[in-house]
Amino acid sequence: MTAISRSDGTTGAGDHLVIPDGGVPAGPKRRKGELGYRLAVGWLVLVIFVCFFGDWLWFVKDPGTLNASSGIKSGPSGDHWMGTDALTRDMFARVVSGGRESLMIGGIATAIGMVVGGLLGLVAGYFRGWVDSLISAATTIIFAVPALVLVLFVAALRANSGGQSRTSLIGALSILAIPPITRIVRASSLQWSEREFVQAARVIGAKNGRILFRTVLPNVVPALVSFAFLALGITIVVEAGLAAIGGSIPEDTWGKIINEGRGTLDLQNAPHIAMAPSLVLFLTVLALNWVGDSLVRKLDIREALL
Amino acid sequence: MKYALTRLAQAVVILIVVTFLTFWMQTLLPGNPCIVATGGLTSDELVAKCEVDLKVGENVFVRYADWGTNFISGDLGESYVNGRTVWDDLKQRFPPTGFLFLYSQVVALGVAVPGGIWAAYMAGRKAKRNIPTWLPFAIVGGIVAVSIALGTSVFTLILLAIFATVVIQTLRGGAAQDQLVSASAFFLLSVPVVVLAIVGQWLFAIRWNLYDLSGYTPPSEGLFDHVKSLWLPSVVIGLSLSPVYLRLLRADMIQNLQQDFVNVAKAKGMPPSTILLRHVLRPSTLTLLTVAGLNVAQLVNGAVIVEVLYDVDGMGSYLVSKFLGREFIVVQTLVALIATIFVLANLAVDLFYGVVDPRVRVERSKG
């Protein structure tokens, strides 16, 4: 559409943005990149394990228990690794249970985005024509509303009766996750649908459904999976943003704990309340981006990245 | 010209669909919208007025057409909780957000353009000094050990480690500096705006007392106070935007640096700074512009969060307050307004290409 061809054949502007990786490998050298990649994977595994199995781990206390003897908003110590909050609850335990909520909400929203966006992108790239135009138009329209505003609006409408519910929040976040995944998968599907083995399948009379799922889909999966890491990071960040302005669910999430500790007095006297979840959130998003980015580079995916 | 008209038509269609969908979703709420949207906090008169204004009971297309004509003519409706018109509120709320957008773009470009140019220029060069890989780790490890022995805070320790890394990479020169800039951009890209804002608030407003969380001061009350009241939120949004610019600029400039015209310029003895600015940066402005257009969305997200966190009475915090007050009619109008601004900004960027890049003009007049 508006893509401008450069002399070397890459598209420079318009619909598709080039992944910032212009010939020269970005970031650390290969060996160091491997180390960072392993650290990132390790951190993700650790966070997911501790968050989801925290109830059965001896070093994670119960997030609801009050520890009057430890004092209100006491700083990090050997007994309470991340200190205590205003009600003397253990901050580490709260960050763990908040993380479970954050990761679950982000994870389910991303999974919905992968399934719906993946199918839409696959179909759009394979059939082209009016199907493609329709799906592309729909993604363009959703892109016209900034992410946080879109989630705010959809979640507000769904949560109209009573407080914000988890389901409505996940629904709103998945609407956010669908369009970029659709675009990535569509671009990948467009390329693969042109290949000889897909045409061969058509020639021997395979049905569209079979061709899509047996020949195109397996080749599209790498792009889908590596982008899913980036999408998970985005959904978690948007949820945290929403929670920090008071628009998320009543249960603890990382964003909600940050919101709780962001008052001037708390930042002055007990910065650990806001900083502990902030640090974990940052490291998790960093790890997700690192893994996603490494996969994109390893698998040499060069499609639209928004 | 034909191209401009097609793009304009597209933008109009997108706007109509977006505003209609948001309007339609809002009308799907069960019950009388005038009561639902205000949570029963308002007087009977206002509800009656609201019902007449919104044509409650008519079908959705009629109501949308009515809302749309009002929207275009600048009547954004009113809040039925306090009876103030949205337009009056916005007039008051717009300047802080406008200045915030402007300053944060300046900060973002101010960080990203020199950084991107430098990284692209250094990428693929040989290192000046050969410093073995283990040495920086040893130095940083040494600093950590000494700090622990001296009992300094974790924060000072992190700052020292970052400082040491920067110094070592700078001494190495060449591609190591590109790595440094790229890695910083990657880290910055991974910091959620919320985290950046909270850490900024903690460091600059509380620990070092360099920023007052006292809200916005208009420029008419002194330029110094004005800048003082907005610098931290602008820096936070600007920093969160800058890695997006930096990474794209770097990639684009590396491609441009490999073009023949750069070799020609080198051969005729042009100084590197002139080559970079005149022959390499100029074609890259196109990419920068596209991203600037798309970044408006990021800007809005950042503004919403930062305005609430820093108590800036702008449009972002207005939207959030209406959202928390469950005034969906107003929220819907604001969403429509934001989408309009976003689509128009991207349209403007698209049309502006032709002005910046003669190649685009030729291509468009052909097709």
XYZ file of C-alpha atoms in Angstrom:
673
model
C 0.000 0.000 0.000
C 2.243 2.732 1.215
C 5.348 0.608 1.412
C 8.307 2.174 -0.286
C 10.817 -0.090 -1.928
C 14.416 0.593 -1.142
C 17.147 -0.244 -3.577
C 17.931 -3.410 -1.627
C 14.354 -4.573 -1.833
C 13.363 -4.141 1.792
C 10.329 -2.135 2.691
C 11.205 0.933 4.647
C 7.994 2.548 5.773
C 4.275 2.282 5.594
C 2.394 -0.854 6.542
C 5.379 -2.879 7.582
C 8.103 -1.863 9.931
C 11.442 -3.556 9.603
C 12.673 -5.319 12.694
C 15.503 -3.225 14.089
C 18.219 -5.546 12.924
C 19.700 -4.103 9.782
C 22.240 -6.664 8.714
C 24.532 -6.215 11.672
C 23.472 -8.293 14.675
C 22.102 -6.006 17.383
C 22.972 -6.271 21.025
C 25.499 -8.511 22.681
C 27.715 -10.934 20.827
C 26.513 -14.429 20.140
C 28.128 -16.092 23.109
C 26.912 -13.445 25.519
C 23.516 -13.522 23.837
C 23.305 -17.210 24.673
C 24.104 -16.470 28.295
C 21.464 -13.738 28.481
C 18.955 -16.003 26.775
C 19.555 -18.757 29.307
C 19.329 -16.324 32.213
C 16.055 -14.977 30.830
C 14.578 -18.450 30.395
C 15.797 -19.362 33.888
C 14.158 -16.301 35.422
C 10.861 -17.003 33.638
C 10.838 -20.629 34.775
C 11.645 -19.519 38.327
C 8.930 -16.846 38.414
C 6.293 -19.144 36.940
C 7.236 -21.997 39.247
C 7.281 -19.921 42.432
C 4.105 -18.031 41.522
C 2.038 -21.080 40.672
C 3.386 -23.488 43.284
C 3.922 -20.869 45.991
C 1.255 -22.421 48.209
C 3.304 -25.580 48.553
C 6.737 -23.993 48.921
C 8.141 -23.733 52.435
C 9.737 -20.319 51.930
C 6.566 -18.618 50.717
C 4.414 -17.493 53.640
C 0.660 -17.144 53.499
C -0.115 -13.729 51.938
C -3.118 -13.230 54.252
C -1.407 -13.846 57.598
C -0.659 -10.847 59.811
C 2.751 -10.755 61.464
C 2.180 -8.231 64.235
C 5.591 -8.909 65.771
C 7.381 -7.818 62.575
C 5.914 -4.334 62.643
C 4.014 -2.272 60.092
C 5.754 -1.564 56.759
C 9.063 -2.895 58.016
C 11.853 -3.069 55.470
C 13.326 -6.226 53.929
C 14.842 -8.638 56.432
C 15.872 -12.266 56.696
C 12.419 -13.191 57.901
C 10.485 -11.082 55.371
C 12.541 -10.906 52.183
C 10.595 -7.993 50.790
C 9.452 -6.493 54.090
C 5.895 -6.184 55.307
C 2.960 -4.023 54.242
C 0.588 -1.691 56.094
C -1.212 -4.653 57.674
C 2.067 -6.464 58.516
C 1.457 -9.049 55.809
C 4.543 -10.557 54.175
C 5.339 -8.619 50.963
C 7.172 -11.501 49.298
C 4.116 -13.723 49.697
C 1.918 -10.968 48.276
C 4.216 -10.420 45.300
C 4.087 -14.174 44.657
C 0.301 -14.362 44.793
C 0.011 -11.097 42.838
C 2.334 -12.552 40.244
C 0.120 -15.603 39.924
C -2.814 -13.314 39.155
C -0.813 -11.091 36.761
C 0.691 -14.021 34.873
C -2.615 -15.872 34.705
C -4.537 -12.877 33.372
C -1.794 -12.025 30.878
C -1.296 -15.665 29.944
C -4.961 -16.423 29.275
C -5.400 -13.177 27.326
C -2.313 -13.982 25.234
C -3.523 -17.549 24.682
C -6.889 -16.279 23.434
C -5.014 -13.787 21.277
C -2.833 -16.567 19.850
C -5.747 -18.843 18.999
C -8.057 -16.180 17.572
C -5.336 -13.997 16.063
C -3.508 -17.064 14.760
C -6.593 -18.421 13.019
C -7.550 -15.037 11.570
C -4.019 -14.383 10.341
C -3.722 -17.872 8.880
C -6.992 -17.561 6.987
C -6.228 -14.008 5.832
C -2.802 -14.945 4.518
C -3.972 -18.126 2.828
C -7.223 -17.071 1.159
C -6.321 -13.419 0.464
C -8.950 -11.487 -1.483
C -11.936 -10.173 0.423
C -11.255 -12.323 3.503
C -7.856 -10.698 3.840
C -9.237 -7.202 3.236
C -11.937 -7.721 5.850
C -9.575 -9.056 8.521
C -6.918 -6.437 7.813
C -9.528 -3.683 8.020
C -10.714 -5.014 11.372
C -7.168 -5.003 12.798
C -6.603 -1.480 11.483
C -9.746 -0.335 13.258
C -8.722 -1.851 16.583
C -5.274 -0.315 16.168
C -6.943 3.100 15.881
C -7.634 3.128 19.626
C -4.583 3.328 21.906
C -4.133 0.130 23.932
C -4.708 1.365 27.450
C -7.734 3.405 26.410
C -9.217 0.426 24.579
C -8.780 -1.859 27.571
C -10.093 0.816 29.907
C -13.186 1.256 27.764
C -13.988 -2.405 27.143
C -13.319 -3.396 30.750
C -15.429 -0.504 31.995
C -18.407 -1.536 29.902
C -18.144 -5.196 30.799
C -17.689 -4.444 34.467
C -20.618 -2.079 34.555
C -22.504 -4.136 37.094
C -20.523 -4.254 40.305
C -16.728 -4.308 40.460
C -14.236 -5.232 37.796
C -14.253 -8.957 37.157
C -11.392 -11.139 36.048
C -13.283 -12.386 32.992
C -14.039 -8.909 31.683
C -10.427 -7.866 32.174
C -9.120 -10.920 30.317
C -11.632 -10.271 27.533
C -10.483 -6.687 27.187
C -6.800 -7.654 27.187
C -7.333 -10.351 24.577
C -8.954 -7.815 22.251
C -5.690 -5.956 22.638
C -3.582 -9.045 21.898
C -5.479 -10.248 18.828
C -4.644 -7.582 16.171
C -0.823 -7.606 16.397
C -0.745 -11.419 16.421
C -3.096 -11.461 13.436
C -0.722 -9.186 11.538
C 2.371 -11.230 12.302
C 0.722 -14.531 11.421
C -0.873 -13.094 8.294
C 2.497 -11.937 6.990
C 4.011 -15.336 7.700
C 1.066 -17.207 6.232
C 1.183 -15.080 3.063
C 4.760 -16.191 2.463
C 4.293 -19.864 3.204
C 1.087 -20.169 1.156
C 3.155 -19.396 -1.933
C 5.551 -22.295 -1.439
C 5.707 -25.319 -3.695
C 4.626 -27.893 -1.150
C 1.448 -25.945 -0.440
C 0.680 -25.778 -4.138
C 1.500 -29.468 -4.428
C -1.023 -30.211 -1.706
C -3.571 -28.211 -3.671
C -2.748 -30.058 -6.864
C -3.304 -33.466 -5.328
C -6.727 -32.244 -4.266
C -6.339 -31.674 -0.537
C -9.129 -29.659 1.037
C -8.413 -26.109 2.226
C -8.759 -27.038 5.879
C -6.246 -29.840 5.524
C -3.777 -27.659 3.629
C -4.085 -24.915 6.232
C -3.565 -27.113 9.257
C -1.122 -29.654 7.848
C 1.134 -27.529 5.647
C 0.787 -23.829 6.465
C 0.146 -23.873 10.201
C 3.264 -25.842 11.248
C 5.422 -23.302 9.424
C 3.643 -20.323 10.924
C 3.986 -21.588 14.494
C 7.575 -20.298 15.058
C 6.542 -16.720 14.278
C 3.450 -17.136 16.430
C 5.315 -18.522 19.416
C 8.151 -16.013 19.401
C 5.704 -13.157 19.157
C 3.614 -14.661 21.959
C 6.419 -13.898 24.412
C 6.392 -10.247 23.394
C 2.585 -10.187 23.510
C 2.573 -11.691 27.009
C 4.920 -8.916 28.123
C 2.639 -6.296 26.609
C -0.541 -7.655 28.216
C 1.120 -7.887 31.635
C 2.363 -4.317 31.329
C -1.045 -3.008 30.247
C -2.716 -4.797 33.147
C -0.151 -3.283 35.523
C -0.797 0.171 34.058
C -4.530 -0.300 34.442
C -4.085 -1.482 38.026
C -1.782 1.409 38.874
C -4.474 3.919 37.930
C -7.051 1.992 39.927
C -8.884 0.302 37.085
C -8.100 -3.348 37.558
C -9.578 -6.207 39.575
C -9.878 -6.182 43.394
C -7.455 -9.129 43.756
C -3.730 -8.488 44.181
C -1.735 -8.142 40.977
C 1.721 -6.637 40.593
C 0.211 -3.399 39.355
C -2.227 -3.274 42.231
C 0.519 -3.670 44.842
C 2.505 -0.904 43.095
C -0.602 1.275 43.240
C -0.907 0.572 46.945
C 2.640 1.718 47.711
C 2.822 4.732 45.416
C 1.678 7.330 47.943
C 4.301 9.978 48.795
C 4.524 8.925 52.433
C 4.918 5.263 51.587
C 7.556 5.979 48.952
C 9.436 8.008 51.519
C 9.238 5.662 54.493
C 8.571 2.256 52.958
C 9.714 2.299 49.330
C 9.911 -1.504 49.307
C 6.111 -1.789 48.978
C 6.144 -0.222 45.502
C 9.688 -1.168 44.514
C 9.518 -4.920 45.165
C 6.687 -5.637 42.696
C 8.129 -3.026 40.280
C 11.461 -4.831 40.194
C 9.886 -8.247 39.673
C 7.592 -6.843 36.981
C 10.518 -5.211 35.197
C 12.689 -8.336 35.311
C 9.846 -10.509 34.060
C 9.039 -8.190 31.155
C 12.750 -7.916 30.362
C 13.059 -11.711 30.314
C 9.962 -12.080 28.129
C 11.280 -9.484 25.671
C 14.710 -11.084 25.679
C 13.363 -14.548 24.939
C 10.941 -13.218 22.313
C 13.660 -11.129 20.663
C 16.189 -13.984 20.648
C 13.633 -16.323 19.106
C 12.742 -13.757 16.451
C 16.432 -13.401 15.615
C 17.191 -17.114 15.752
C 14.267 -18.042 13.537
C 14.981 -15.062 11.289
C 11.468 -13.706 11.292
C 11.374 -10.413 9.476
C 7.754 -9.464 9.343
C 5.814 -6.531 10.604
C 6.567 -5.848 14.224
C 4.534 -3.264 15.978
C -3.435 14.120 -5.109
C -5.367 10.978 -5.915
C -3.349 9.229 -3.244
C -4.158 11.856 -0.653
C -7.872 11.544 -1.380
C -7.806 7.743 -1.058
C -6.008 7.973 2.257
C -8.435 10.621 3.477
C -11.401 8.432 2.531
C -9.827 5.493 4.354
C -9.274 7.555 7.467
C -12.870 8.773 7.411
C -14.200 5.211 7.078
C -12.008 4.028 9.964
C -13.199 6.911 12.123
C -16.859 6.259 11.372
C -16.513 2.561 12.174
C -14.529 3.158 15.363
C -16.868 5.807 16.708
C -19.919 3.771 15.758
C -18.595 0.651 17.458
C -17.755 2.485 20.673
C -21.132 4.207 20.601
C -22.946 0.960 19.950
C -21.094 -0.864 22.741
C -22.016 1.888 25.131
C -25.713 1.621 24.202
C -25.646 -2.134 24.808
C -25.464 -1.518 28.543
C -28.679 -2.689 30.166
C -31.028 -0.135 31.650
C -31.482 3.552 31.045
C -28.074 4.907 30.029
C -28.772 8.165 31.779
C -29.166 6.407 35.113
C -26.593 3.666 34.549
C -23.925 6.081 33.422
C -24.254 8.307 36.434
C -24.837 5.628 39.028
C -27.979 7.387 40.252
C -25.879 10.240 41.605
C -27.714 12.932 39.781
C -30.964 14.881 40.017
C -34.171 13.951 38.181
C -33.963 17.100 36.083
C -30.547 16.191 34.753
C -31.732 12.651 33.973
C -34.720 14.071 32.111
C -32.466 16.482 30.193
C -30.054 13.645 29.450
C -32.862 11.485 28.074
C -33.900 14.236 25.681
C -30.281 14.977 24.680
C -29.404 11.377 24.004
C -32.734 10.528 22.335
C -33.139 7.518 24.611
C -35.592 5.044 23.104
C -34.733 5.800 19.488
C -32.811 3.224 17.486
C -29.063 3.174 17.637
C -28.455 4.584 14.150
C -30.573 7.645 14.799
C -28.798 8.209 18.080
C -25.397 7.691 16.517
C -26.185 10.145 13.724
C -27.270 12.686 16.312
C -24.170 12.096 18.444
C -21.958 12.207 15.346
C -23.270 15.549 14.078
C -22.847 17.029 17.537
C -19.343 15.557 17.767
C -18.296 17.065 14.454
C -19.758 20.440 15.285
C -17.751 20.414 18.520
C -20.533 19.634 20.963
C -19.037 16.824 23.018
C -21.995 16.451 25.327
C -21.954 17.078 29.016
C -21.398 15.291 32.266
C -24.759 14.530 33.793
C -23.233 14.237 37.219
C -22.262 17.867 37.600
C -23.798 19.416 34.484
C -20.493 20.734 33.112
C -19.947 20.347 29.397
C -17.129 18.073 28.311
C -15.810 20.797 26.040
C -15.377 23.222 28.938
C -13.519 20.588 30.921
C -11.327 19.724 27.983
C -10.397 23.333 27.278
C -9.029 23.445 30.782
C -7.412 20.018 30.571
C -5.856 20.241 27.158
C -2.816 22.528 27.752
C -1.034 20.280 30.281
C -1.408 17.233 28.036
C -0.407 19.212 24.956
C 2.771 20.466 26.584
C 3.451 17.013 28.010
C 3.216 15.492 24.512
C 5.459 18.170 23.063
C 8.141 17.959 25.732
C 8.173 14.184 25.847
C 8.648 14.016 22.074
C 11.522 16.479 22.394
C 13.089 14.345 25.124
C 12.533 11.116 23.179
C 14.076 12.487 19.981
C 16.817 14.238 21.925
C 17.867 10.892 23.353
C 17.155 8.706 20.352
C 18.584 10.698 17.437
C 22.150 11.196 18.772
C 22.096 7.706 20.289
C 20.859 6.088 17.099
C 23.343 7.966 14.900
C 26.208 7.089 17.218
C 25.231 3.411 17.438
C 24.814 3.077 13.672
C 28.117 4.842 13.036
C 29.974 2.613 15.488
C 28.307 -0.667 14.498
C 30.570 -2.978 12.580
C 33.733 -1.044 13.433
C 36.698 -2.647 15.023
C 37.318 -2.043 18.701
C 39.956 0.561 19.470
C 41.374 -1.159 22.513
C 41.380 -4.845 23.151
C 39.991 -5.329 26.621
C 39.514 -8.990 27.544
C 35.964 -10.109 28.289
C 36.664 -11.139 31.873
C 38.063 -7.759 32.904
C 34.762 -5.808 33.073
C 33.195 -8.642 35.065
C 36.161 -8.577 37.433
C 35.948 -4.785 37.849
C 32.191 -4.804 38.430
C 32.616 -7.728 40.812
C 35.331 -5.803 42.644
C 33.094 -2.758 42.971
C 30.307 -4.950 44.343
C 32.670 -6.543 46.868
C 34.082 -3.198 48.031
C 30.597 -1.660 48.328
C 29.332 -4.564 50.376
C 32.373 -4.255 52.622
C 31.740 -0.501 53.014
C 28.027 -1.084 53.505
C 26.742 1.231 50.771
C 23.124 0.958 49.665
C 22.050 -1.358 46.878
C 21.115 1.683 44.859
C 24.589 3.271 44.895
C 25.972 -0.136 44.024
C 23.803 -0.456 40.927
C 24.727 3.070 39.829
C 28.441 2.296 40.262
C 28.161 -0.946 38.307
C 26.338 0.837 35.451
C 28.957 3.600 35.475
C 31.807 1.086 35.316
C 30.176 -0.745 32.399
C 29.721 2.517 30.483
C 33.347 3.525 31.048
C 34.701 0.126 29.959
C 32.563 -0.041 26.839
C 33.559 3.518 25.920
C 37.225 2.681 26.328
C 36.769 -0.320 24.094
C 35.357 1.905 21.364
C 33.982 0.750 18.030
C 31.247 -1.849 18.013
C 31.329 -2.068 21.814
C 29.707 1.362 21.937
C 26.984 0.250 19.574
C 26.415 -2.718 21.874
C 26.214 -0.393 24.844
C 23.644 1.894 23.202
C 21.599 -0.995 21.794
C 21.575 -2.878 25.065
C 20.501 0.252 26.986
C 17.704 0.783 24.482
C 16.603 -2.806 24.941
C 16.557 -2.449 28.724
C 14.677 0.815 28.504
C 12.158 -0.759 26.143
C 11.454 -3.401 28.764
C 10.752 -0.974 31.583
C 6.983 -0.589 31.929
C 5.897 3.065 32.040
C 4.391 2.471 35.481
C 7.697 1.267 36.850
C 9.617 4.118 35.241
C 7.151 6.639 36.668
C 7.254 5.160 40.171
C 11.035 4.958 40.241
C 11.265 8.517 38.892
C 8.873 9.738 41.536
C 10.785 7.934 44.257
C 14.181 9.214 43.162
C 13.495 12.761 42.023
C 10.456 13.786 44.012
C 11.239 12.089 47.284
C 14.871 11.117 47.716
C 16.446 14.128 46.028
C 13.542 16.565 46.136
C 14.094 17.895 42.621
C 10.454 17.728 41.542
C 7.300 18.948 43.269
C 4.215 16.795 42.892
C 2.152 19.954 42.961
C 0.471 19.686 39.579
C 0.654 21.766 36.448
C 1.678 25.429 36.196
C 0.736 27.244 32.969
C 3.532 29.094 31.104
C 1.797 32.411 31.811
C 2.838 32.062 35.447
C 6.507 32.018 34.599
C 8.326 29.809 32.163
C 10.658 28.430 34.794
C 7.837 27.267 37.054
C 6.062 25.817 34.027
C 9.014 23.689 32.997
C 9.620 22.783 36.621
C 6.080 21.462 36.924
C 6.317 19.207 33.887
C 9.911 18.088 33.501
C 9.711 14.777 35.319
C 6.546 13.444 33.615
C 7.964 14.537 30.234
C 11.258 12.785 30.896
C 9.427 9.621 31.977
C 7.240 9.488 28.861
C 10.133 10.613 26.662
C 12.443 7.897 27.955
C 9.787 5.245 27.475
C 9.329 6.363 23.852
C 12.988 6.820 22.960
C 14.093 3.162 22.522
C 11.446 2.651 19.843
C 12.888 5.549 17.853
C 16.464 4.615 18.601
C 16.242 1.007 17.453
C 14.496 1.867 14.217
C 16.786 4.779 13.474
C 19.849 2.629 14.085
C 18.649 -0.178 11.815
C 17.643 2.246 9.097
C 20.878 4.194 9.232
C 22.986 1.035 9.083
C 21.232 0.199 5.817
C 21.798 3.704 4.500
C 25.467 3.631 5.463
C 25.972 0.715 3.071
C 24.648 2.658 0.076
C 26.868 3.736 -2.775
C 26.282 7.427 -2.243
C 27.947 7.162 1.163
C 31.071 5.731 -0.470
C 31.013 8.518 -3.027
C 30.757 11.112 -0.282
C 33.634 9.465 1.580
C 35.722 9.315 -1.579
C 35.336 12.993 -2.275
C 36.555 13.727 1.232
C 33.403 14.805 3.006
C 33.752 14.837 6.797
C 31.910 11.973 8.561
C 29.601 14.307 10.484
C 28.321 15.861 7.262
C 27.861 12.445 5.666
C 25.917 11.223 8.682
C 23.649 14.227 8.994
C 23.083 15.085 5.360
C 23.206 11.772 3.520
C 22.328 9.190 6.113
C 20.017 10.842 8.600
C 17.898 12.617 6.014
C 16.495 9.524 4.279
C 15.937 7.987 7.703
C 13.624 10.791 8.800
C 10.904 8.992 6.880
C 11.087 5.975 9.153
C 11.276 8.262 12.139
C 8.113 10.035 11.032
C 6.153 6.814 10.619
C 7.124 5.702 14.071
C 6.290 9.126 15.464
C 2.785 8.689 14.099
C 2.376 5.215 15.529
C 3.939 6.349 18.780
C 1.036 8.686 19.437
C -0.734 5.610 20.831
C 2.191 4.942 23.154
C 2.150 8.602 24.090
C -1.521 8.386 25.076
C -0.922 5.256 27.168
C 2.005 6.923 28.891
C 0.116 10.162 29.433
C -2.833 8.377 31.038
C -0.605 6.607 33.548
C 1.859 9.414 34.208
C -0.816 12.086 34.603
C -2.596 10.024 37.234
C 0.604 9.147 39.068
C 1.971 12.710 39.029
C -1.326 14.488 39.630
C -1.202 16.429 36.375
C -4.719 17.675 35.574
C -4.623 16.727 31.920
C -6.805 14.784 29.538
C -5.438 11.425 30.670
C -6.392 11.917 34.284
C -9.723 13.357 33.111
C -10.435 10.153 31.202
C -9.498 8.043 34.211
C -11.633 10.078 36.589
C -14.629 9.723 34.271
C -13.899 6.006 33.995
C -13.707 5.546 37.748
C -16.891 7.593 38.094
C -18.543 5.245 35.565
C -19.718 8.066 33.290
C -19.685 5.892 30.203
C -21.260 8.459 27.907
C -18.400 10.853 28.543
C -15.807 8.048 28.415
C -17.126 6.953 25.029
C -16.899 10.481 23.655
C -13.335 10.771 24.933
C -12.347 7.431 23.390
C -13.801 8.590 20.089
C -11.875 11.846 20.407
C -8.583 10.078 21.122
C -9.097 7.695 18.203
C -9.814 10.681 15.954
C -6.611 12.423 16.996
C -4.621 9.219 16.512
C -6.012 8.472 13.043
C -5.558 12.086 11.931
C -1.968 12.130 13.211
C -1.155 9.033 11.178
C -2.887 10.471 8.140
C -0.850 13.638 8.472
C 2.364 11.599 8.699
C 1.420 9.621 5.622
C 0.683 12.712 3.581
C 3.818 14.392 4.852
C 6.030 11.662 3.323
C 5.582 13.170 -0.104
C 6.844 16.495 1.156
C 9.927 15.009 2.797
C 10.891 12.406 0.246
C 10.794 13.138 -3.476
C 11.021 9.398 -4.249
C 7.618 8.863 -2.647
C 6.071 11.650 -4.695
C 7.222 10.016 -7.912
C 6.032 6.570 -6.880
C 2.640 7.845 -5.836
C 2.031 9.829 -9.002
C 2.818 6.667 -10.962
C 0.445 4.382 -9.136
